[in-house]
mmCIF file of C-alpha atoms in Angstrom:
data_model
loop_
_atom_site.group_PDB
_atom_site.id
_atom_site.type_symbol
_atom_site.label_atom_id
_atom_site.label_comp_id
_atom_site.label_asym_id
_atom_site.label_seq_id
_atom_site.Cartn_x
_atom_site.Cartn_y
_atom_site.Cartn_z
ATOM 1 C CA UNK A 16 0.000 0.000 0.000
ATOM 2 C CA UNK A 17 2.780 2.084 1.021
ATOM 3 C CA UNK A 18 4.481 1.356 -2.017
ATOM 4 C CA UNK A 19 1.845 2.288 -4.432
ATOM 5 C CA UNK A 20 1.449 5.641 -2.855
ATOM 6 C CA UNK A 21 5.351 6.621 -3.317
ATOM 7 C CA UNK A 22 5.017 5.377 -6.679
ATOM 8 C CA UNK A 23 2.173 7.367 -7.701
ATOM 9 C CA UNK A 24 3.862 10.678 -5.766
ATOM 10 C CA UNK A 25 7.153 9.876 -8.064
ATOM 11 C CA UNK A 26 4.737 9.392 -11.339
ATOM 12 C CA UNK A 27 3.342 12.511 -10.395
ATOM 13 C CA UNK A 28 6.514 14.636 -10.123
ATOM 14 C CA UNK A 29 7.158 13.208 -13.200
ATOM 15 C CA UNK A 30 4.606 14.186 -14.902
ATOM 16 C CA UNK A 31 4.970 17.721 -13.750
ATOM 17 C CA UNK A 32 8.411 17.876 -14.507
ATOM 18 C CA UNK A 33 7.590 16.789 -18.323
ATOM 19 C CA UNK A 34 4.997 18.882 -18.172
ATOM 20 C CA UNK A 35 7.658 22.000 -17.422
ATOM 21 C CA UNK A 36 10.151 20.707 -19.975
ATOM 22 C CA UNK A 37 7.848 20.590 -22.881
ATOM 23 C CA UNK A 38 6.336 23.840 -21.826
ATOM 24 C CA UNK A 39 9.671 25.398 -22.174
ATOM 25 C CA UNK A 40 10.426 23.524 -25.465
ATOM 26 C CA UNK A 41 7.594 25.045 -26.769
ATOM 27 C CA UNK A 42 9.306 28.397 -26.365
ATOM 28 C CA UNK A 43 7.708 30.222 -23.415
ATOM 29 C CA UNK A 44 9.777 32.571 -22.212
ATOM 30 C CA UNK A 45 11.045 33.654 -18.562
ATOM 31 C CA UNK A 46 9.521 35.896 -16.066
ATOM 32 C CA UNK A 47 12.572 38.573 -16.967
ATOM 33 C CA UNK A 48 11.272 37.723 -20.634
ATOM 34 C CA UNK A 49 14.462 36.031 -22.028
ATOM 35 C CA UNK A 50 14.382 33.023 -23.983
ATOM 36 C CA UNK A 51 16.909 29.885 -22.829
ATOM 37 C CA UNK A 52 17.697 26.590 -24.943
ATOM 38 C CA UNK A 53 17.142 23.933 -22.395
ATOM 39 C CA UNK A 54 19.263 20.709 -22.742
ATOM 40 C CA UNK A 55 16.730 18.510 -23.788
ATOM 41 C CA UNK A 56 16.582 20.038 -27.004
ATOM 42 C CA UNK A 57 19.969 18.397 -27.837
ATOM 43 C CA UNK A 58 18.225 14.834 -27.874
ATOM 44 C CA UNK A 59 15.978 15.661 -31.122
ATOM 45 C CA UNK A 60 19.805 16.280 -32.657
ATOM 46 C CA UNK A 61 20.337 13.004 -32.020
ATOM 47 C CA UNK A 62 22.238 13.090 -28.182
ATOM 48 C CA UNK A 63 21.462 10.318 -26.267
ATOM 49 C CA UNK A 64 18.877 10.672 -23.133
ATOM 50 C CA UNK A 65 21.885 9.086 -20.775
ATOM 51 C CA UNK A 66 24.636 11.440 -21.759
ATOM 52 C CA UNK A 67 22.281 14.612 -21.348
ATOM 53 C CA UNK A 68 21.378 12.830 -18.017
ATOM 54 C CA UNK A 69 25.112 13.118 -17.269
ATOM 55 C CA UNK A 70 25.254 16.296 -18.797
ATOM 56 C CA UNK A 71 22.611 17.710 -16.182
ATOM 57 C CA UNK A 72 24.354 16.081 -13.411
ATOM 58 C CA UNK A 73 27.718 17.917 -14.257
ATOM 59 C CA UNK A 74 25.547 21.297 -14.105
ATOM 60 C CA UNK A 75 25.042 21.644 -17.248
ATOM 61 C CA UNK A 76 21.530 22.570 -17.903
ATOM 62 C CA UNK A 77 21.228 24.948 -21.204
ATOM 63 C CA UNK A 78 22.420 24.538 -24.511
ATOM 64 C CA UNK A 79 24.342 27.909 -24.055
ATOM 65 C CA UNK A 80 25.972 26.066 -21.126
ATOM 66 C CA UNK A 81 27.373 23.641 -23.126
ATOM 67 C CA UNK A 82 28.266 26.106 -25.951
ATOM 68 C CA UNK A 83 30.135 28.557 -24.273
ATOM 69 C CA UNK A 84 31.866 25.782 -21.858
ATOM 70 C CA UNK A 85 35.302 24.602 -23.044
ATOM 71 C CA UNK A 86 35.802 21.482 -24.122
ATOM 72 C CA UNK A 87 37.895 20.392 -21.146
ATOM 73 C CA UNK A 88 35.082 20.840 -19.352
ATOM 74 C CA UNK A 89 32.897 18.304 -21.200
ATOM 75 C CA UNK A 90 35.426 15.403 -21.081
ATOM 76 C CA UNK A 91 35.899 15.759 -17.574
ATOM 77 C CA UNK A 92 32.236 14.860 -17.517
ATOM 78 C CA UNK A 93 31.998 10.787 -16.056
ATOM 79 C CA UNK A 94 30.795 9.236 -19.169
ATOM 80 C CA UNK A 95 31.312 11.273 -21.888
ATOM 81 C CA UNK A 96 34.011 10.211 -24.726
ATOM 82 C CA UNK A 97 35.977 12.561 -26.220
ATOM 83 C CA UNK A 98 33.990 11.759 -29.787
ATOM 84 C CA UNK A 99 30.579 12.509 -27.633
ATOM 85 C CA UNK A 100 31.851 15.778 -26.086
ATOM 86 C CA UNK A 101 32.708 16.393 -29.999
ATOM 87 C CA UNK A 102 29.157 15.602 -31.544
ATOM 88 C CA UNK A 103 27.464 17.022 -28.619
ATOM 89 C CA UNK A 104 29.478 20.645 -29.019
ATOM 90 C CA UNK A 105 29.072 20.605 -32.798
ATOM 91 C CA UNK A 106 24.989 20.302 -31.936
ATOM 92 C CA UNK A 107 24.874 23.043 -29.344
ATOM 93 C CA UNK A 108 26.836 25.628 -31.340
ATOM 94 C CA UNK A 109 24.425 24.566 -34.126
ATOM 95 C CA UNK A 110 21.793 25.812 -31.472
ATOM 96 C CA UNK A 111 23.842 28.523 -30.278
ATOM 97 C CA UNK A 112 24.309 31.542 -32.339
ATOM 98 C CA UNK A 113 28.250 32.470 -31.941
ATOM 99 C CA UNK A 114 28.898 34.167 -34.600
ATOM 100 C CA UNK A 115 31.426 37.413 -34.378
ATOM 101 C CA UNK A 116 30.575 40.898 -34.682
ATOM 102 C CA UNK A 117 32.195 43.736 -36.999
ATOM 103 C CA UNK A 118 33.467 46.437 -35.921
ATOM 104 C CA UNK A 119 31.414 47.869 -38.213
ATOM 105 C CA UNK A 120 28.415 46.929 -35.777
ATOM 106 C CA UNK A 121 29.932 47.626 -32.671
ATOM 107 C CA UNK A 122 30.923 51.192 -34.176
ATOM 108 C CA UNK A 123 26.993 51.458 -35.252
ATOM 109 C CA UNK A 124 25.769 49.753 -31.410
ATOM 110 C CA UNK A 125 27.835 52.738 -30.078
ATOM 111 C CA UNK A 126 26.420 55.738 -32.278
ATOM 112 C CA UNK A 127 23.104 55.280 -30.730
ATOM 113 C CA UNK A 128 24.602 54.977 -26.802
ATOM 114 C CA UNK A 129 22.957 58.524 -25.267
ATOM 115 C CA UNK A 130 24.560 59.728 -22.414
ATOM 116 C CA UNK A 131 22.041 61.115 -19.283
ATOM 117 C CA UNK A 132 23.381 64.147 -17.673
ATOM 118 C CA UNK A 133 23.790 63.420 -13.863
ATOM 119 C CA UNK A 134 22.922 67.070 -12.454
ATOM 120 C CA UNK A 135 26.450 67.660 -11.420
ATOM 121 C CA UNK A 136 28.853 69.226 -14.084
ATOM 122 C CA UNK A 137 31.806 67.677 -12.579
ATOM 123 C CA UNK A 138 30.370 64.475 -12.159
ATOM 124 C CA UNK A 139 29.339 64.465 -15.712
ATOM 125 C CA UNK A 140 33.007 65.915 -16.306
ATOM 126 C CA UNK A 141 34.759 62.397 -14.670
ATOM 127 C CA UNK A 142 32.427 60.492 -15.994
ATOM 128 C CA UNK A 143 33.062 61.525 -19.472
ATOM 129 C CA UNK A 144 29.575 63.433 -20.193
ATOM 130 C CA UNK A 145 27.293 61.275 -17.834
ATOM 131 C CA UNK A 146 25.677 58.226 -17.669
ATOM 132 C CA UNK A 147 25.487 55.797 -20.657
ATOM 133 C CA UNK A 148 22.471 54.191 -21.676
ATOM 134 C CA UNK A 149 22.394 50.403 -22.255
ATOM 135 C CA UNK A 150 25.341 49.768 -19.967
ATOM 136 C CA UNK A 151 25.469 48.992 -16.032
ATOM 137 C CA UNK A 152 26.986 51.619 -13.818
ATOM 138 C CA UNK A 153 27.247 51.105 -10.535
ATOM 139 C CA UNK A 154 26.933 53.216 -7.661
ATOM 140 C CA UNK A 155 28.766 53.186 -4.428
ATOM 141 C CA UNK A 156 30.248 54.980 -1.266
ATOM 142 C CA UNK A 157 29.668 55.705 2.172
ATOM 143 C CA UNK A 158 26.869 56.794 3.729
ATOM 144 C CA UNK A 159 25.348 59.869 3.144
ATOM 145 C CA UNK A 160 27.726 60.821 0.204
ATOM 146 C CA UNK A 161 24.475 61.065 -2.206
ATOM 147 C CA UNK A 162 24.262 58.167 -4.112
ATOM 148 C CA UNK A 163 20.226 57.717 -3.693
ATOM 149 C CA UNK A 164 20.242 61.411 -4.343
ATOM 150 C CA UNK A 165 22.128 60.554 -8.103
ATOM 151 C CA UNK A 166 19.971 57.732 -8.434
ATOM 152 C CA UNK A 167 16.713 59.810 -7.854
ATOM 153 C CA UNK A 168 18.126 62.605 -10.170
ATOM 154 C CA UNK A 169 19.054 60.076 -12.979
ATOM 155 C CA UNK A 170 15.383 58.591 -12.618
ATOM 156 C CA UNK A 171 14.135 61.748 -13.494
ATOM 157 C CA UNK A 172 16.747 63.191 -16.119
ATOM 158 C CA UNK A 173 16.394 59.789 -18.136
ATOM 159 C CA UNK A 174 12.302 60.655 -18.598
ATOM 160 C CA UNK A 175 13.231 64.328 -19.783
ATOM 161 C CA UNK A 176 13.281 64.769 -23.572
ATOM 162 C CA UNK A 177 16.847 65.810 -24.946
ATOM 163 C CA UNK A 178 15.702 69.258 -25.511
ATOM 164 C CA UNK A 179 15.834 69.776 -22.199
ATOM 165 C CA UNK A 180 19.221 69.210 -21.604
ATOM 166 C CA UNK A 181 19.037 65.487 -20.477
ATOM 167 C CA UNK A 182 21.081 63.552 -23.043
ATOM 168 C CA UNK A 183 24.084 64.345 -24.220
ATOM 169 C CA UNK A 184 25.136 64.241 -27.984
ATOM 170 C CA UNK A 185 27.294 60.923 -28.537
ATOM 171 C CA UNK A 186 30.933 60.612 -30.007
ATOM 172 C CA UNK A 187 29.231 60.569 -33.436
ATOM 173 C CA UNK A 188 27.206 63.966 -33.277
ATOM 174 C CA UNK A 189 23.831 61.900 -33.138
ATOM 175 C CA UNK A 190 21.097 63.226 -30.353
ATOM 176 C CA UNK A 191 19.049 59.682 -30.396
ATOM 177 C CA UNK A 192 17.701 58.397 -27.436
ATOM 178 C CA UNK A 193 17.085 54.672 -26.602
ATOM 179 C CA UNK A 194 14.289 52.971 -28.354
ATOM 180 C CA UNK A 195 12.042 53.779 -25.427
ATOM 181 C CA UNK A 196 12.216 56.088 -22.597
ATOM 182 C CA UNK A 197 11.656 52.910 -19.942
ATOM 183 C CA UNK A 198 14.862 51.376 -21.445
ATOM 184 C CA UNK A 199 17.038 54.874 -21.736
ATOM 185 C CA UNK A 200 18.356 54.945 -18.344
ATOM 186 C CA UNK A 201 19.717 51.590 -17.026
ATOM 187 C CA UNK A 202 21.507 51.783 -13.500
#
């Protein structure tokens, strides 16, 4: 009797787990609205359930995982063959887009970065003309030396349009701001 209830507790679990897995193979996203490859993916390219078993066990849980991991990594995973850590980083990169990027691009990425005056001319000064957008800065100090005071002021400055005298013109001479004002000031 006892039996037959843990078994139907562990067919349960199980079917909530696959339940989770195949509603993230059908592409939902996260909460923070990113997408991840999970490793289960890598079995419909022809990886064995077993070795993505071991795979999991090693902490490897997302395609990118696997991707970006070196190779040394995957053969010191128990069970995995050199010729398996092969095929199975030739599938995930085939998952993974790694390409490079131009400078070209990067030159283009950093026309549109707008920089958000912080209030203080000097601040802006040593910071090289304020805050940039689409970048983390962080903040700190001791207490009292007004860094919830900055924060506050860049809250507001990053809603003001750039007649106003919030953004800065980039290196290039362009005025832009980031695509929306929610995403032009990131802290």
């Amino acid at each position: 009797m006892a039996a037959q209830r843990t078994r139907k507790v562990v067919q349960v679990q199980e079917e909530e787990m696959q339940a989770d897995v195949a509603s993230i193979l059908e592409g939902e996203k996260e909460e923070d609205g990113n997408t991840f490859n999970v490793i289960e993916k890598l079995e419909v390219a022809g990886i064995h359930s077993s070795d993505i078993r071991k795979l999991k066990e090693a902490g490897f849980h997302t395609i990118e995982a696997i991707a970006y991991a070196p190779r040394k990594e995957l053969l010191a995973v128990k069970g995995i063959s050199e010729q398996k850590a092969e095929k199975i980083f030739m599938e995930a990169t085939k998952l993974v887009p790694m390409g490079f990027t131009t400078a070209s691009e990067v030159h283009v990425k950093r026309a549109e970065i707008v920089q958000i005056e912080t209030g203080s001319r000097e601040l802006n000064r040593l910071l090289g003309g304020g805050i940039e957008t689409g970048s983390i800065t962080e903040i700190f100090g001791e207490f009292r030396t007004g860094k919830s005071q900055l924060c506050h002021t860049l809250a507001v400055m990053c809603q003001l349009p750039v007649d106003m005298g919030a953004a800065k013109v980039s290196a290039s001479g362009s005025t832009q701001r980031a695509p929306s004002d929610r995403n032009a000031c990131w802290l």
